[in-house]
């Protein structure tokens, strides 16, 4: 079982930045992919960013160019750097880890973009 703990959410003004962190309870050696997803009220959960075992990254259309996913293998942590935030980015952000027989989610962290 993999346990994930997200942090870094909060309230930010439009145009601002936030950095989310997701601490993973196990090493990365057999993890296939880690990602960030978000769910806004009344909407389905959507993929925000993914990073694969070999370091390839993928982004949702709405965030590409503004968000950056990265990881620190030594700290077993994955990050989401969010820049030029927009009110439409308001959502609960969830960290996800996928490995053989594993599909684990964090508890979520709220991001609110408002003036």
Short mmCIF file of N, CA and C in Angstrom, two decimals, residues 8-88:
data_model
loop_
_atom_site.label_atom_id
_atom_site.label_comp_id
_atom_site.label_asym_id
_atom_site.label_seq_id
_atom_site.Cartn_x
_atom_site.Cartn_y
_atom_site.Cartn_z
N UNK A 8 0.44 22.31 0.30
CA UNK A 8 0.78 23.47 -0.52
C UNK A 8 -0.39 24.22 -1.12
N UNK A 9 -1.59 23.70 -0.93
CA UNK A 9 -2.75 24.42 -1.46
C UNK A 9 -3.03 25.68 -0.67
N UNK A 10 -3.99 26.46 -1.17
CA UNK A 10 -4.36 27.68 -0.47
C UNK A 10 -5.09 28.63 -1.37
N UNK A 11 -5.20 29.87 -0.90
CA UNK A 11 -5.87 30.94 -1.64
C UNK A 11 -4.82 31.82 -2.31
N UNK A 12 -5.01 32.10 -3.58
CA UNK A 12 -4.07 32.92 -4.33
C UNK A 12 -4.85 33.80 -5.29
N UNK A 13 -4.31 34.97 -5.58
CA UNK A 13 -4.96 35.88 -6.51
C UNK A 13 -4.69 35.45 -7.95
N UNK A 14 -5.58 35.80 -8.87
CA UNK A 14 -5.32 35.50 -10.29
C UNK A 14 -3.97 36.05 -10.73
N UNK A 15 -3.26 35.21 -11.50
CA UNK A 15 -1.91 35.58 -11.92
C UNK A 15 -0.83 35.12 -10.97
N UNK A 16 -1.21 34.65 -9.81
CA UNK A 16 -0.25 34.21 -8.80
C UNK A 16 0.25 32.80 -9.03
N UNK A 17 1.05 32.32 -8.07
CA UNK A 17 1.67 31.00 -8.18
C UNK A 17 1.51 30.23 -6.88
N UNK A 18 1.50 28.91 -7.01
CA UNK A 18 1.52 28.00 -5.88
C UNK A 18 2.35 26.79 -6.24
N UNK A 19 2.89 26.14 -5.21
CA UNK A 19 3.63 24.90 -5.42
C UNK A 19 3.04 23.82 -4.53
N UNK A 20 2.54 22.78 -5.16
CA UNK A 20 1.99 21.64 -4.43
C UNK A 20 3.07 20.58 -4.27
N UNK A 21 3.02 19.88 -3.14
CA UNK A 21 3.93 18.78 -2.89
C UNK A 21 3.14 17.53 -2.54
N UNK A 22 3.68 16.37 -2.91
CA UNK A 22 3.06 15.10 -2.59
C UNK A 22 4.16 14.17 -2.10
N UNK A 23 4.13 13.85 -0.82
CA UNK A 23 5.10 12.95 -0.23
C UNK A 23 4.58 11.51 -0.34
N UNK A 24 5.41 10.64 -0.86
CA UNK A 24 5.04 9.24 -1.10
C UNK A 24 5.73 8.36 -0.06
N UNK A 25 5.00 7.35 0.41
CA UNK A 25 5.50 6.55 1.52
C UNK A 25 6.44 5.43 1.10
N UNK A 26 6.70 5.32 -0.19
CA UNK A 26 7.61 4.27 -0.63
C UNK A 26 8.52 4.79 -1.71
N UNK A 27 9.52 4.01 -2.05
CA UNK A 27 10.48 4.44 -3.05
C UNK A 27 9.87 4.37 -4.44
N UNK A 28 10.57 4.95 -5.38
CA UNK A 28 10.03 5.10 -6.71
C UNK A 28 10.39 3.95 -7.65
N UNK A 29 11.07 2.91 -7.18
CA UNK A 29 11.71 2.01 -8.12
C UNK A 29 10.73 1.28 -9.03
N UNK A 30 9.51 0.99 -8.55
CA UNK A 30 8.57 0.26 -9.40
C UNK A 30 7.32 1.07 -9.72
N UNK A 31 7.37 2.38 -9.44
CA UNK A 31 6.23 3.23 -9.76
C UNK A 31 6.24 3.55 -11.25
N UNK A 32 5.13 3.31 -11.92
CA UNK A 32 5.05 3.55 -13.36
C UNK A 32 4.81 5.01 -13.69
N UNK A 33 3.99 5.65 -12.89
CA UNK A 33 3.68 7.05 -13.15
C UNK A 33 3.16 7.71 -11.89
N UNK A 34 3.40 9.00 -11.80
CA UNK A 34 2.83 9.81 -10.73
C UNK A 34 2.16 11.00 -11.40
N UNK A 35 1.08 11.43 -10.80
CA UNK A 35 0.37 12.51 -11.45
C UNK A 35 -0.42 13.37 -10.50
N UNK A 36 -0.87 14.48 -11.03
CA UNK A 36 -1.77 15.38 -10.32
C UNK A 36 -3.07 15.46 -11.11
N UNK A 37 -4.16 15.37 -10.39
CA UNK A 37 -5.49 15.49 -10.95
C UNK A 37 -6.23 16.57 -10.15
N UNK A 38 -7.30 17.06 -10.72
CA UNK A 38 -8.10 18.04 -9.98
C UNK A 38 -9.57 17.84 -10.25
N UNK A 39 -10.38 18.26 -9.29
CA UNK A 39 -11.82 18.17 -9.44
C UNK A 39 -12.45 19.44 -8.90
N UNK A 40 -13.13 20.15 -9.77
CA UNK A 40 -13.86 21.36 -9.39
C UNK A 40 -15.31 20.99 -9.07
N UNK A 41 -16.01 21.79 -8.29
CA UNK A 41 -17.40 21.50 -7.94
C UNK A 41 -18.25 21.31 -9.18
N UNK A 42 -18.99 20.20 -9.21
CA UNK A 42 -19.88 19.92 -10.33
C UNK A 42 -19.20 19.41 -11.57
N UNK A 43 -17.91 19.18 -11.51
CA UNK A 43 -17.17 18.69 -12.68
C UNK A 43 -16.50 17.37 -12.37
N UNK A 44 -16.13 16.65 -13.45
CA UNK A 44 -15.43 15.39 -13.29
C UNK A 44 -13.95 15.65 -12.98
N UNK A 45 -13.35 14.65 -12.36
CA UNK A 45 -11.92 14.74 -12.09
C UNK A 45 -11.16 14.71 -13.42
N UNK A 46 -10.15 15.57 -13.55
CA UNK A 46 -9.38 15.63 -14.79
C UNK A 46 -7.89 15.56 -14.50
N UNK A 47 -7.15 15.06 -15.47
CA UNK A 47 -5.71 14.96 -15.35
C UNK A 47 -5.10 16.35 -15.53
N UNK A 48 -4.19 16.69 -14.66
CA UNK A 48 -3.48 17.96 -14.75
C UNK A 48 -2.08 17.74 -15.30
N UNK A 49 -1.34 16.80 -14.70
CA UNK A 49 0.03 16.55 -15.13
C UNK A 49 0.45 15.15 -14.69
N UNK A 50 1.28 14.51 -15.51
CA UNK A 50 1.82 13.18 -15.22
C UNK A 50 3.32 13.19 -15.43
N UNK A 51 4.03 12.39 -14.64
CA UNK A 51 5.45 12.15 -14.88
C UNK A 51 5.67 10.65 -14.79
N UNK A 52 6.27 10.08 -15.81
CA UNK A 52 6.44 8.65 -15.88
C UNK A 52 7.76 8.21 -15.22
N UNK A 53 7.94 6.90 -15.17
CA UNK A 53 9.13 6.37 -14.50
C UNK A 53 10.41 6.91 -15.13
N UNK A 54 10.41 7.06 -16.45
CA UNK A 54 11.63 7.53 -17.10
C UNK A 54 11.69 9.05 -17.21
N UNK A 55 10.76 9.74 -16.55
CA UNK A 55 10.84 11.19 -16.48
C UNK A 55 10.07 11.95 -17.53
N UNK A 56 9.37 11.24 -18.42
CA UNK A 56 8.56 11.94 -19.41
C UNK A 56 7.37 12.61 -18.73
N UNK A 57 7.01 13.78 -19.21
CA UNK A 57 5.90 14.53 -18.62
C UNK A 57 4.78 14.74 -19.62
N UNK A 58 3.57 14.82 -19.10
CA UNK A 58 2.38 15.06 -19.91
C UNK A 58 1.49 16.03 -19.15
N UNK A 59 0.83 16.92 -19.88
CA UNK A 59 0.00 17.94 -19.26
C UNK A 59 -1.37 18.02 -19.89
N UNK A 60 -2.35 18.41 -19.07
CA UNK A 60 -3.66 18.69 -19.61
C UNK A 60 -3.62 19.95 -20.47
N UNK A 61 -4.51 20.02 -21.43
CA UNK A 61 -4.50 21.15 -22.37
C UNK A 61 -4.66 22.50 -21.66
N UNK A 62 -5.44 22.51 -20.59
CA UNK A 62 -5.75 23.77 -19.95
C UNK A 62 -4.60 24.33 -19.11
N UNK A 63 -3.61 23.50 -18.82
CA UNK A 63 -2.53 23.94 -17.92
C UNK A 63 -1.16 23.95 -18.60
N UNK A 64 -1.07 23.34 -19.78
CA UNK A 64 0.24 23.24 -20.43
C UNK A 64 0.81 24.63 -20.67
N UNK A 65 2.09 24.78 -20.30
CA UNK A 65 2.74 26.08 -20.43
C UNK A 65 2.68 26.91 -19.15
N UNK A 66 1.78 26.54 -18.23
CA UNK A 66 1.66 27.28 -16.96
C UNK A 66 2.08 26.43 -15.77
N UNK A 67 1.85 25.12 -15.85
CA UNK A 67 2.16 24.22 -14.74
C UNK A 67 3.36 23.35 -15.10
N UNK A 68 4.12 22.95 -14.08
CA UNK A 68 5.26 22.07 -14.27
C UNK A 68 5.27 21.00 -13.19
N UNK A 69 5.35 19.74 -13.62
CA UNK A 69 5.45 18.64 -12.68
C UNK A 69 6.91 18.21 -12.59
N UNK A 70 7.34 17.88 -11.38
CA UNK A 70 8.72 17.43 -11.18
C UNK A 70 8.75 16.48 -9.99
N UNK A 71 9.89 15.84 -9.78
CA UNK A 71 9.99 14.91 -8.66
C UNK A 71 11.39 14.97 -8.08
N UNK A 72 11.49 14.59 -6.83
CA UNK A 72 12.75 14.45 -6.13
C UNK A 72 12.83 13.01 -5.65
N UNK A 73 13.59 12.19 -6.35
CA UNK A 73 13.64 10.78 -6.02
C UNK A 73 14.19 10.54 -4.62
N UNK A 74 15.15 11.32 -4.21
CA UNK A 74 15.75 11.14 -2.89
C UNK A 74 14.73 11.40 -1.77
N UNK A 75 13.81 12.31 -2.02
CA UNK A 75 12.80 12.66 -1.01
C UNK A 75 11.47 11.94 -1.25
N UNK A 76 11.40 11.12 -2.31
CA UNK A 76 10.14 10.44 -2.66
C UNK A 76 8.98 11.42 -2.70
N UNK A 77 9.20 12.51 -3.38
CA UNK A 77 8.21 13.58 -3.44
C UNK A 77 8.01 14.03 -4.88
N UNK A 78 6.78 14.32 -5.22
CA UNK A 78 6.47 14.88 -6.52
C UNK A 78 5.85 16.26 -6.31
N UNK A 79 6.15 17.17 -7.21
CA UNK A 79 5.73 18.56 -7.06
C UNK A 79 4.89 19.01 -8.26
N UNK A 80 4.09 20.02 -8.02
CA UNK A 80 3.38 20.68 -9.12
C UNK A 80 3.55 22.18 -8.93
N UNK A 81 4.32 22.78 -9.80
CA UNK A 81 4.52 24.23 -9.79
C UNK A 81 3.45 24.84 -10.68
N UNK A 82 2.65 25.73 -10.11
CA UNK A 82 1.52 26.31 -10.84
C UNK A 82 1.74 27.82 -10.95
N UNK A 83 1.84 28.30 -12.16
CA UNK A 83 2.05 29.73 -12.42
C UNK A 83 0.89 30.31 -13.21
N UNK A 84 0.78 31.61 -13.19
CA UNK A 84 -0.28 32.34 -13.92
C UNK A 84 -1.64 31.69 -13.64
N UNK A 85 -1.91 31.50 -12.39
CA UNK A 85 -3.16 30.84 -12.00
C UNK A 85 -4.37 31.67 -12.38
N UNK A 86 -5.42 30.96 -12.74
CA UNK A 86 -6.68 31.56 -13.17
C UNK A 86 -7.81 31.07 -12.27
N UNK A 87 -8.88 31.84 -12.17
CA UNK A 87 -10.02 31.38 -11.34
C UNK A 87 -10.50 29.99 -11.74
N UNK A 88 -10.37 29.65 -13.03
CA UNK A 88 -10.80 28.33 -13.49
C UNK A 88 -9.92 27.20 -12.97
#
